[in-house]
XYZ file of C-alpha atoms in Angstrom:
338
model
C 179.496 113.558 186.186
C 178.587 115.028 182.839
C 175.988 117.922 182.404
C 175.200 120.403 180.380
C 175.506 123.642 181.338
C 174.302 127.493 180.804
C 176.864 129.635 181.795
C 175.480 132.699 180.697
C 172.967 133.947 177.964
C 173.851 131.994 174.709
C 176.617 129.892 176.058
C 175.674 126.530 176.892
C 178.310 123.463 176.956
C 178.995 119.982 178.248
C 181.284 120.312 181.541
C 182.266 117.421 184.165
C 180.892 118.423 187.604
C 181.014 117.279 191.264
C 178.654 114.099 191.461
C 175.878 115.046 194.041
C 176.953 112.670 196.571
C 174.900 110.980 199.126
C 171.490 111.582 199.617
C 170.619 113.128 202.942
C 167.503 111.494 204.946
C 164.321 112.108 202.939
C 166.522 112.940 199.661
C 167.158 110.329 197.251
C 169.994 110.369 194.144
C 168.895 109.297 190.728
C 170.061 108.289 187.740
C 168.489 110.879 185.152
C 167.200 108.974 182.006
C 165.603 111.254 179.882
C 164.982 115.344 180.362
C 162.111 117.048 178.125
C 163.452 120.867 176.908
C 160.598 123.282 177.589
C 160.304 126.629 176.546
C 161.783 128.126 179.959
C 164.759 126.720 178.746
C 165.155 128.228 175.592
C 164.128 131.300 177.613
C 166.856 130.513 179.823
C 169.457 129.798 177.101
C 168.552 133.246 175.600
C 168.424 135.152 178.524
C 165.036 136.038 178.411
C 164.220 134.301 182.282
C 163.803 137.726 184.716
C 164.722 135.907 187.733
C 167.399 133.105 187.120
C 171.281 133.337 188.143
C 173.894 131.745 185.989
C 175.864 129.555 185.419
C 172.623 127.154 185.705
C 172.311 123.663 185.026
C 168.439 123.377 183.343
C 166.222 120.713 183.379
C 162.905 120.472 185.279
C 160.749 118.146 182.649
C 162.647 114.330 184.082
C 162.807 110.770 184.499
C 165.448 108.191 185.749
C 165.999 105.556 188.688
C 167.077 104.976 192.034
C 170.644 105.023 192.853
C 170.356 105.528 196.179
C 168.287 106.742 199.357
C 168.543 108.389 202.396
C 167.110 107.354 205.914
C 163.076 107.240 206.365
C 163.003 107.183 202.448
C 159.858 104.317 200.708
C 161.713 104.137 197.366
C 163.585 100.872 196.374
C 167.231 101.240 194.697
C 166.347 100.665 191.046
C 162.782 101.845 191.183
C 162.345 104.165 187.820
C 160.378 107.199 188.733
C 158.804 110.025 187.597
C 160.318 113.581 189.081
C 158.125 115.877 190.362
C 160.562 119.633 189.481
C 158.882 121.361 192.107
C 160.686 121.709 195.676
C 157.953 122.934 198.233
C 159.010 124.238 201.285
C 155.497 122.249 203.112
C 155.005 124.791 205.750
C 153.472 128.022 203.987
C 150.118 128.909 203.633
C 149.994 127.065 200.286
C 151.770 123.819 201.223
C 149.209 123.837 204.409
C 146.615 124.122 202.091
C 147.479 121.273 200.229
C 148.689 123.482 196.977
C 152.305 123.058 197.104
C 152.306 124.486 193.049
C 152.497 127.586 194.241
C 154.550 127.077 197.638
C 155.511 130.857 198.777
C 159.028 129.520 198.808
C 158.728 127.248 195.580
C 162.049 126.062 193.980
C 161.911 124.539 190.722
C 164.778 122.084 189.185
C 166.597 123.975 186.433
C 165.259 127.348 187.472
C 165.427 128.396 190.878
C 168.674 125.554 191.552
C 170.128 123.259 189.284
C 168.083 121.082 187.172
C 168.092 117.616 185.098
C 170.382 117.915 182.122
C 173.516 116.140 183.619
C 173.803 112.422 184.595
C 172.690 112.272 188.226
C 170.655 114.468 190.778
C 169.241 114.436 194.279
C 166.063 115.321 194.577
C 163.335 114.906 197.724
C 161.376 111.882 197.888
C 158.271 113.501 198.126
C 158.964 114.400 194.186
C 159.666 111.072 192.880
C 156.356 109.060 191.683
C 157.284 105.739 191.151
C 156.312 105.071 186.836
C 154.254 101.971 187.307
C 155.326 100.078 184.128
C 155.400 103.688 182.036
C 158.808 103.575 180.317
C 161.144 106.514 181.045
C 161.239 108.006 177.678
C 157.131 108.128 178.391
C 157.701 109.538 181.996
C 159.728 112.432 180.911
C 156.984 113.950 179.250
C 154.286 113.779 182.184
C 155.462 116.741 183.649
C 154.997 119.369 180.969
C 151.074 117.293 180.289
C 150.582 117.635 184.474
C 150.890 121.805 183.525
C 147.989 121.304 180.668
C 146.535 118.916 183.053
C 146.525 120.874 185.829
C 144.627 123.941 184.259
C 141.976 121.893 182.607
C 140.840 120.264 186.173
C 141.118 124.081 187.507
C 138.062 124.926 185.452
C 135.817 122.677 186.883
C 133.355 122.641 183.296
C 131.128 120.264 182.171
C 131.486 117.643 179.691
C 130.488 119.321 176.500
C 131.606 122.430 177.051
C 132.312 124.567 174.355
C 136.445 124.952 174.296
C 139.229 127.404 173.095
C 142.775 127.012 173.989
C 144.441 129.883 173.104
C 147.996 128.798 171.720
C 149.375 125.711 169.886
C 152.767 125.153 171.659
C 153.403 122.485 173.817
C 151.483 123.488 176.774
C 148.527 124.570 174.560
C 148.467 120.799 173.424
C 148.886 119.889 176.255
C 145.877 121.422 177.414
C 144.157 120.737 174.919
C 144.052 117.077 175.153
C 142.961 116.576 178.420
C 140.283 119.765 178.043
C 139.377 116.570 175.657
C 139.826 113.568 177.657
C 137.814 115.630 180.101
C 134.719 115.397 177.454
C 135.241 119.072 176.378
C 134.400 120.250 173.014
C 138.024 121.596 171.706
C 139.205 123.937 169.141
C 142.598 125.303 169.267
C 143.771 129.019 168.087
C 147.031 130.248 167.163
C 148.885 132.251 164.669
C 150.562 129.576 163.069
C 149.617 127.816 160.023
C 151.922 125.075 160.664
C 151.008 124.329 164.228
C 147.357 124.573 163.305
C 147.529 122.051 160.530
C 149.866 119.438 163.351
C 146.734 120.045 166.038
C 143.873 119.303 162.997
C 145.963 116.775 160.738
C 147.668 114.547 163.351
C 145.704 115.334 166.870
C 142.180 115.604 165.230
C 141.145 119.048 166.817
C 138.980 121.303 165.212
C 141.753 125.163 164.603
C 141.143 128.476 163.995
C 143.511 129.847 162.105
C 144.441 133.834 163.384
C 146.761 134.316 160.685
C 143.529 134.659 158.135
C 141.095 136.423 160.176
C 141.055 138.497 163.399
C 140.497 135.961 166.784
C 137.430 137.897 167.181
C 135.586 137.211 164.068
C 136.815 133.407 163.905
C 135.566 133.266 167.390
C 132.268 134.734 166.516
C 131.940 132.506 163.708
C 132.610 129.620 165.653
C 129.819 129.995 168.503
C 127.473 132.360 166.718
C 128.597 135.235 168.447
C 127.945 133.544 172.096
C 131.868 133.107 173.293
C 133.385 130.216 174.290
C 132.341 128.724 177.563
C 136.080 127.886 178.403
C 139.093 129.677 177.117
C 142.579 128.800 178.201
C 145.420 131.101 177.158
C 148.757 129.392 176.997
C 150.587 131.779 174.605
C 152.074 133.694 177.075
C 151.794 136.697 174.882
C 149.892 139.836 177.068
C 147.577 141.203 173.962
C 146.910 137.795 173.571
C 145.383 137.511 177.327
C 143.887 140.172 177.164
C 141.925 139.519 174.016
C 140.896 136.195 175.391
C 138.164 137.992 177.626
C 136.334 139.044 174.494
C 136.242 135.691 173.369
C 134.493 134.220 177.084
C 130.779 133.103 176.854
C 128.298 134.758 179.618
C 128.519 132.861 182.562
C 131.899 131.364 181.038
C 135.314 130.680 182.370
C 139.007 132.297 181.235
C 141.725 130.184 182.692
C 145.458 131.900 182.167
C 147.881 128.781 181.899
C 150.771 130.850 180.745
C 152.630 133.834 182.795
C 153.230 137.428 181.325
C 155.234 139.282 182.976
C 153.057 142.317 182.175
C 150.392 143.552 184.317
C 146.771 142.668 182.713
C 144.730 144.996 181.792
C 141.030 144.104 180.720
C 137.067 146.087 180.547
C 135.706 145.567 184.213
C 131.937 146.184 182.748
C 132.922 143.511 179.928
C 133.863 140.805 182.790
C 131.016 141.994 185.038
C 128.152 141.324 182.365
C 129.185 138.327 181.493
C 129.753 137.179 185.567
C 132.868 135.477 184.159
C 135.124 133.629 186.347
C 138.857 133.450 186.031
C 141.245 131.112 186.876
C 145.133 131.716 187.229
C 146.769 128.316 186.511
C 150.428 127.361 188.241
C 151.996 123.957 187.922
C 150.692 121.098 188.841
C 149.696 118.481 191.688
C 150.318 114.967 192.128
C 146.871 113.734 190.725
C 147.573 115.206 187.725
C 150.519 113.628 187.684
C 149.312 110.504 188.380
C 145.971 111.476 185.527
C 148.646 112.252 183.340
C 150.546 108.878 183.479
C 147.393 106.909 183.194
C 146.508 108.261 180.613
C 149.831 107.918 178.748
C 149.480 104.183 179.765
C 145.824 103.982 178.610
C 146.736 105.265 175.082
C 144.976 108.382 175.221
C 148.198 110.928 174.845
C 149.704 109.893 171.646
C 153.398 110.806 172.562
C 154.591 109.454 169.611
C 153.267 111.978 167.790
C 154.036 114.759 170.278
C 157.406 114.129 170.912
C 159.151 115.243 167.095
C 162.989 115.801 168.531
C 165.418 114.020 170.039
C 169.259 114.711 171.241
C 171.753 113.249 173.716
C 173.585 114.891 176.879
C 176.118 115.834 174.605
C 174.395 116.950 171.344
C 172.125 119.256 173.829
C 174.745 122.331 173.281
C 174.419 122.698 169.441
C 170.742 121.426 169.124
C 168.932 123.097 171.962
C 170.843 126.148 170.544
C 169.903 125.684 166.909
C 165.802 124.301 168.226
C 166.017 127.808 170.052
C 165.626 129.552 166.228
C 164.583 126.742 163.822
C 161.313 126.376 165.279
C 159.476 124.250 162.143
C 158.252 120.949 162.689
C 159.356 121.090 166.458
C 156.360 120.272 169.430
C 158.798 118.783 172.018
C 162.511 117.820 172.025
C 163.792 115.083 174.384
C 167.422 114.270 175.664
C 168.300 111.000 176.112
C 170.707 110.868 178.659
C 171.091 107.267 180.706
Protein backbone atom coordinates (compact mmCIF):
# COMPACT_ATOMS: atom_id res chain seq x y z
CA UNK A 1 0.00 0.00 0.00
CA UNK A 2 0.83 3.66 -0.32
CA UNK A 3 1.56 5.97 2.76
CA UNK A 4 3.17 8.72 3.59
CA UNK A 5 5.85 8.64 5.67
CA UNK A 6 8.20 10.67 8.31
CA UNK A 7 11.39 9.27 8.32
CA UNK A 8 13.03 11.65 10.35
CA UNK A 9 12.67 15.44 11.27
CA UNK A 10 11.89 17.30 7.94
CA UNK A 11 11.82 14.35 5.66
CA UNK A 12 8.54 13.14 4.86
CA UNK A 13 7.72 11.09 1.47
CA UNK A 14 5.30 8.74 -0.23
CA UNK A 15 6.74 5.00 0.15
CA UNK A 16 4.87 1.54 -0.73
CA UNK A 17 4.60 -0.52 2.49
CA UNK A 18 3.52 -4.01 3.67
CA UNK A 19 -0.44 -3.99 3.57
CA UNK A 20 -1.56 -4.70 7.24
CA UNK A 21 -2.95 -7.98 6.54
CA UNK A 22 -5.71 -9.71 8.27
CA UNK A 23 -7.34 -8.45 11.09
CA UNK A 24 -6.88 -10.49 14.23
CA UNK A 25 -10.20 -11.25 16.41
CA UNK A 26 -11.52 -7.96 17.80
CA UNK A 27 -9.30 -5.91 15.12
CA UNK A 28 -10.82 -4.84 12.03
CA UNK A 29 -8.85 -3.44 8.58
CA UNK A 30 -10.13 -0.32 6.95
CA UNK A 31 -10.02 1.44 4.09
CA UNK A 32 -8.76 5.05 5.22
CA UNK A 33 -10.84 7.79 3.39
CA UNK A 34 -9.87 10.93 4.60
CA UNK A 35 -7.05 11.90 7.51
CA UNK A 36 -7.31 15.55 9.18
CA UNK A 37 -3.39 17.03 9.77
CA UNK A 38 -3.27 18.37 13.32
CA UNK A 39 -0.74 20.29 14.82
CA UNK A 40 1.12 17.13 16.44
CA UNK A 41 1.91 16.46 13.08
CA UNK A 42 3.55 19.39 12.03
CA UNK A 43 5.21 18.95 15.44
CA UNK A 44 6.11 15.63 14.35
CA UNK A 45 7.31 16.61 10.85
CA UNK A 46 9.58 19.23 12.56
CA UNK A 47 10.81 17.30 15.21
CA UNK A 48 9.46 19.14 17.86
CA UNK A 49 7.33 15.73 19.44
CA UNK A 50 9.61 14.76 22.85
CA UNK A 51 8.53 11.29 22.80
CA UNK A 52 8.00 9.86 19.19
CA UNK A 53 10.48 7.33 17.29
CA UNK A 54 10.96 7.58 13.59
CA UNK A 55 10.47 6.60 10.80
CA UNK A 56 6.58 7.14 11.75
CA UNK A 57 3.68 6.91 9.68
CA UNK A 58 1.20 10.00 11.20
CA UNK A 59 -2.26 10.23 11.20
CA UNK A 60 -4.60 10.01 14.23
CA UNK A 61 -7.57 12.59 13.01
CA UNK A 62 -9.52 9.49 10.40
CA UNK A 63 -12.27 8.10 8.55
CA UNK A 64 -12.78 5.16 6.04
CA UNK A 65 -14.72 1.69 5.74
CA UNK A 66 -14.74 -1.80 6.44
CA UNK A 67 -12.59 -4.07 4.55
CA UNK A 68 -12.59 -6.65 6.73
CA UNK A 69 -13.10 -8.11 10.39
CA UNK A 70 -11.85 -10.38 12.70
CA UNK A 71 -13.78 -13.03 14.89
CA UNK A 72 -16.36 -11.65 17.70
CA UNK A 73 -16.18 -8.29 15.70
CA UNK A 74 -20.25 -6.18 15.29
CA UNK A 75 -19.03 -4.20 12.25
CA UNK A 76 -20.40 -5.07 8.71
CA UNK A 77 -17.78 -5.15 5.66
CA UNK A 78 -18.53 -1.80 4.04
CA UNK A 79 -19.78 -0.01 7.10
CA UNK A 80 -17.99 3.68 6.93
CA UNK A 81 -16.85 4.60 10.36
CA UNK A 82 -15.50 7.03 12.36
CA UNK A 83 -11.87 6.05 14.09
CA UNK A 84 -11.48 6.55 17.46
CA UNK A 85 -6.97 7.24 17.47
CA UNK A 86 -6.81 6.21 20.88
CA UNK A 87 -5.67 2.45 21.73
CA UNK A 88 -6.54 1.82 25.52
CA UNK A 89 -5.07 -0.91 27.11
CA UNK A 90 -8.91 -1.45 29.27
CA UNK A 91 -7.38 -2.79 32.35
CA UNK A 92 -5.64 0.27 34.23
CA UNK A 93 -6.96 2.30 36.73
CA UNK A 94 -8.27 4.71 34.07
CA UNK A 95 -9.81 2.25 31.60
CA UNK A 96 -11.58 0.67 34.94
CA UNK A 97 -12.78 3.88 35.60
CA UNK A 98 -14.38 4.31 32.50
CA UNK A 99 -11.67 7.15 31.25
CA UNK A 100 -9.81 5.32 28.71
CA UNK A 101 -8.41 9.17 27.40
CA UNK A 102 -5.93 8.91 29.60
CA UNK A 103 -5.31 4.96 29.72
CA UNK A 104 -1.81 4.58 31.76
CA UNK A 105 -0.72 2.63 28.73
CA UNK A 106 -2.48 4.90 26.01
CA UNK A 107 -1.29 4.47 22.36
CA UNK A 108 -2.36 6.91 19.93
CA UNK A 109 -2.44 6.28 15.90
CA UNK A 110 0.34 8.34 14.33
CA UNK A 111 2.12 8.96 17.60
CA UNK A 112 2.82 6.25 19.82
CA UNK A 113 2.51 3.47 16.48
CA UNK A 114 1.74 4.14 13.09
CA UNK A 115 -1.08 6.26 12.14
CA UNK A 116 -3.68 7.09 9.16
CA UNK A 117 -1.84 8.70 6.29
CA UNK A 118 -1.44 5.55 4.02
CA UNK A 119 -4.26 3.58 2.29
CA UNK A 120 -5.30 0.93 4.81
CA UNK A 121 -4.98 0.25 8.67
CA UNK A 122 -6.10 -2.12 11.39
CA UNK A 123 -7.36 -0.72 14.11
CA UNK A 124 -9.57 -2.31 17.30
CA UNK A 125 -13.16 -2.40 17.00
CA UNK A 126 -13.79 -0.79 20.06
CA UNK A 127 -12.39 2.51 18.07
CA UNK A 128 -14.51 2.42 15.10
CA UNK A 129 -18.03 4.37 15.55
CA UNK A 130 -20.05 3.51 12.83
CA UNK A 131 -20.88 7.45 10.88
CA UNK A 132 -24.62 7.12 10.76
CA UNK A 133 -25.25 8.85 7.38
CA UNK A 134 -22.21 11.58 8.24
CA UNK A 135 -20.11 11.50 5.05
CA UNK A 136 -16.41 10.64 5.51
CA UNK A 137 -14.95 13.87 4.54
CA UNK A 138 -17.40 15.12 7.67
CA UNK A 139 -16.19 12.17 9.93
CA UNK A 140 -12.59 12.98 9.63
CA UNK A 141 -12.95 16.03 11.41
CA UNK A 142 -14.93 14.68 14.60
CA UNK A 143 -11.97 13.70 16.22
CA UNK A 144 -10.00 16.91 16.59
CA UNK A 145 -13.99 18.67 17.67
CA UNK A 146 -14.30 15.41 20.34
CA UNK A 147 -10.75 17.21 21.94
CA UNK A 148 -12.73 20.80 22.10
CA UNK A 149 -15.66 18.77 22.97
CA UNK A 150 -14.31 16.93 25.48
CA UNK A 151 -12.94 19.94 27.61
CA UNK A 152 -16.06 21.98 27.37
CA UNK A 153 -18.28 18.99 29.06
CA UNK A 154 -15.18 18.76 31.66
CA UNK A 155 -16.24 22.11 33.08
CA UNK A 156 -19.48 21.27 34.05
CA UNK A 157 -20.77 25.42 33.80
CA UNK A 158 -23.93 26.73 33.37
CA UNK A 159 -25.62 27.98 30.41
CA UNK A 160 -24.69 31.60 30.34
CA UNK A 161 -21.59 31.47 31.61
CA UNK A 162 -19.29 34.04 30.93
CA UNK A 163 -16.46 32.36 28.40
CA UNK A 164 -12.74 32.81 27.30
CA UNK A 165 -10.95 30.37 25.22
CA UNK A 166 -7.61 31.16 25.25
CA UNK A 167 -6.20 30.47 21.61
CA UNK A 168 -7.68 30.59 18.06
CA UNK A 169 -6.17 27.42 16.44
CA UNK A 170 -8.03 24.57 15.66
CA UNK A 171 -8.61 23.17 19.00
CA UNK A 172 -9.41 26.66 20.39
CA UNK A 173 -12.35 26.64 17.77
CA UNK A 174 -13.00 23.79 18.45
CA UNK A 175 -13.70 24.55 21.87
CA UNK A 176 -15.13 27.26 21.34
CA UNK A 177 -18.10 26.12 19.51
CA UNK A 178 -19.38 23.68 21.64
CA UNK A 179 -18.47 26.05 24.96
CA UNK A 180 -21.38 27.63 22.56
CA UNK A 181 -23.61 24.91 21.64
CA UNK A 182 -23.37 24.27 25.36
CA UNK A 183 -25.27 27.84 25.90
CA UNK A 184 -21.98 29.53 27.02
CA UNK A 185 -21.33 33.09 26.49
CA UNK A 186 -17.97 32.96 24.18
CA UNK A 187 -15.23 35.26 23.37
CA UNK A 188 -12.09 34.02 21.96
CA UNK A 189 -8.36 35.51 22.63
CA UNK A 190 -5.34 35.18 20.69
CA UNK A 191 -2.46 37.03 19.29
CA UNK A 192 -3.45 36.93 15.89
CA UNK A 193 -5.21 39.47 13.97
CA UNK A 194 -6.01 37.16 11.28
CA UNK A 195 -7.39 34.32 13.31
CA UNK A 196 -9.37 36.80 15.36
CA UNK A 197 -11.07 38.41 12.43
CA UNK A 198 -11.89 34.26 10.91
CA UNK A 199 -13.51 33.52 14.68
CA UNK A 200 -15.63 37.18 14.59
CA UNK A 201 -16.20 37.50 10.66
CA UNK A 202 -17.10 33.91 9.66
CA UNK A 203 -17.91 31.99 13.20
CA UNK A 204 -19.74 35.03 14.81
CA UNK A 205 -17.75 35.06 18.21
CA UNK A 206 -17.18 38.01 20.04
CA UNK A 207 -12.40 38.34 20.03
CA UNK A 208 -10.12 40.02 21.94
CA UNK A 209 -7.47 40.96 20.17
CA UNK A 210 -3.84 40.53 22.41
CA UNK A 211 -1.86 41.94 19.76
CA UNK A 212 -3.39 45.64 20.76
CA UNK A 213 -3.62 45.46 24.38
CA UNK A 214 -2.22 43.28 27.21
CA UNK A 215 -4.79 39.95 27.93
CA UNK A 216 -5.16 41.50 31.21
CA UNK A 217 -6.62 44.79 30.44
CA UNK A 218 -8.86 43.36 27.45
CA UNK A 219 -9.97 40.90 29.99
CA UNK A 220 -10.76 43.51 32.52
CA UNK A 221 -12.53 45.45 30.06
CA UNK A 222 -14.53 42.71 29.03
CA UNK A 223 -16.13 41.61 32.54
CA UNK A 224 -15.57 44.82 34.46
CA UNK A 225 -12.73 43.62 36.20
CA UNK A 226 -14.71 40.34 37.57
CA UNK A 227 -12.74 37.46 35.38
CA UNK A 228 -14.17 35.15 33.30
CA UNK A 229 -16.20 32.41 34.85
CA UNK A 230 -14.64 29.81 32.37
CA UNK A 231 -11.30 30.05 30.72
CA UNK A 232 -9.94 27.34 28.51
CA UNK A 233 -6.32 27.59 27.37
CA UNK A 234 -5.63 25.79 24.16
CA UNK A 235 -2.46 27.66 23.04
CA UNK A 236 -0.21 25.41 24.39
CA UNK A 237 2.14 28.22 25.09
CA UNK A 238 3.31 28.04 29.20
CA UNK A 239 3.19 32.10 29.87
CA UNK A 240 0.11 31.80 28.23
CA UNK A 241 -1.29 29.20 31.01
CA UNK A 242 -0.09 30.72 33.37
CA UNK A 243 -1.59 34.10 32.68
CA UNK A 244 -4.94 32.49 32.23
CA UNK A 245 -5.34 32.28 36.17
CA UNK A 246 -5.41 36.05 36.33
CA UNK A 247 -8.04 36.15 33.97
CA UNK A 248 -10.52 33.35 36.22
CA UNK A 249 -13.65 34.90 37.93
CA UNK A 250 -14.04 34.08 41.89
CA UNK A 251 -15.60 30.96 42.22
CA UNK A 252 -14.62 30.36 38.39
CA UNK A 253 -13.17 27.51 36.46
CA UNK A 254 -9.56 27.28 34.34
CA UNK A 255 -9.67 24.26 32.14
CA UNK A 256 -6.00 23.51 30.37
CA UNK A 257 -6.97 21.82 26.92
CA UNK A 258 -3.50 22.08 25.57
CA UNK A 259 -0.14 20.31 27.05
CA UNK A 260 3.16 22.27 27.88
CA UNK A 261 5.73 20.48 28.43
CA UNK A 262 6.86 22.95 31.12
CA UNK A 263 6.06 22.64 34.66
CA UNK A 264 3.26 25.37 35.72
CA UNK A 265 3.92 27.70 37.86
CA UNK A 266 1.03 30.02 39.25
CA UNK A 267 0.19 32.46 42.85
CA UNK A 268 -1.30 29.79 45.35
CA UNK A 269 -3.01 32.89 47.41
CA UNK A 270 -4.33 34.13 43.84
CA UNK A 271 -6.08 30.54 43.20
CA UNK A 272 -7.03 30.21 46.89
CA UNK A 273 -9.13 33.58 47.02
CA UNK A 274 -10.81 33.05 44.24
CA UNK A 275 -11.64 29.01 45.34
CA UNK A 276 -10.99 28.37 41.63
CA UNK A 277 -11.22 25.00 40.26
CA UNK A 278 -9.06 23.56 37.55
CA UNK A 279 -9.51 21.15 35.13
CA UNK A 280 -6.69 19.28 33.09
CA UNK A 281 -8.33 18.25 29.77
CA UNK A 282 -6.96 14.89 27.74
CA UNK A 283 -8.68 13.54 24.67
CA UNK A 284 -11.79 12.57 24.43
CA UNK A 285 -14.65 9.87 25.11
CA UNK A 286 -17.08 8.27 22.99
CA UNK A 287 -20.06 10.66 23.85
CA UNK A 288 -18.27 13.31 22.65
CA UNK A 289 -17.72 11.61 19.83
CA UNK A 290 -20.97 10.71 19.26
CA UNK A 291 -22.04 14.89 20.52
CA UNK A 292 -19.65 15.78 18.06
CA UNK A 293 -21.17 13.91 15.03
CA UNK A 294 -24.63 15.02 15.87
CA UNK A 295 -23.93 17.98 15.86
CA UNK A 296 -22.05 18.00 12.53
CA UNK A 297 -25.28 16.28 11.23
CA UNK A 298 -27.59 18.84 12.92
CA UNK A 299 -25.78 21.79 11.21
CA UNK A 300 -24.40 23.30 14.15
CA UNK A 301 -20.40 22.88 13.24
CA UNK A 302 -20.09 24.66 10.04
CA UNK A 303 -17.17 22.48 8.59
CA UNK A 304 -17.32 24.11 5.54
CA UNK A 305 -16.01 26.94 6.86
CA UNK A 306 -13.51 25.22 9.17
CA UNK A 307 -12.00 23.01 6.94
CA UNK A 308 -9.80 25.80 4.44
CA UNK A 309 -7.11 23.02 2.96
CA UNK A 310 -7.14 20.17 1.17
CA UNK A 311 -4.33 17.62 -0.35
CA UNK A 312 -4.13 14.01 -1.52
CA UNK A 313 -1.93 10.94 -0.19
CA UNK A 314 0.51 12.01 -2.50
CA UNK A 315 0.56 15.86 -2.44
CA UNK A 316 0.83 15.37 1.60
CA UNK A 317 4.90 15.51 1.29
CA UNK A 318 5.24 19.03 -0.27
CA UNK A 319 2.02 20.59 1.28
CA UNK A 320 2.04 19.42 4.85
CA UNK A 321 5.71 20.61 4.55
CA UNK A 322 5.02 24.01 3.03
CA UNK A 323 1.34 24.33 5.64
CA UNK A 324 4.12 23.62 8.37
CA UNK A 325 5.51 27.53 7.62
CA UNK A 326 2.82 29.29 5.51
CA UNK A 327 0.44 29.40 8.21
CA UNK A 328 -2.15 32.32 6.63
CA UNK A 329 -5.54 31.50 5.90
CA UNK A 330 -5.01 27.83 7.19
CA UNK A 331 -7.68 26.40 10.24
CA UNK A 332 -7.55 22.71 9.16
CA UNK A 333 -6.04 20.79 6.19
CA UNK A 334 -7.58 17.47 5.06
CA UNK A 335 -6.10 14.54 2.89
CA UNK A 336 -8.17 12.89 0.74
CA UNK A 337 -6.98 9.61 0.41
CA UNK A 338 -9.73 6.71 -0.77
Amino acid sequence: MKAVVCRSPGELVLEDRPAPGAPLAGWALVAVSHVGICGTDYHIFEGKHPFLAYPRIMGHEVSGTVVETGEDVDLAVGEPVIINPYLACGKCIACRHGKPNCCVRIEVLGVHRDGAMAEQILVPAQNLYPSNGLSLADAAAVEFLAIGAHAVRRARAEPGARTLVIGAGPIGLGAALFARIAGLDVSLLDMSTERLDFAKGELGFATLDGSQKAAAELVREATGGEGFDVVFDATGNTASVQSAFAHVAHGGTLVLVSVVKDDIVFSDPEFHKREMTLIGSRNALRVDFDHVAASIRNGAVPLAKLVTHRTTLAGTPDDLARWAHEKSGLIKAVIEVG
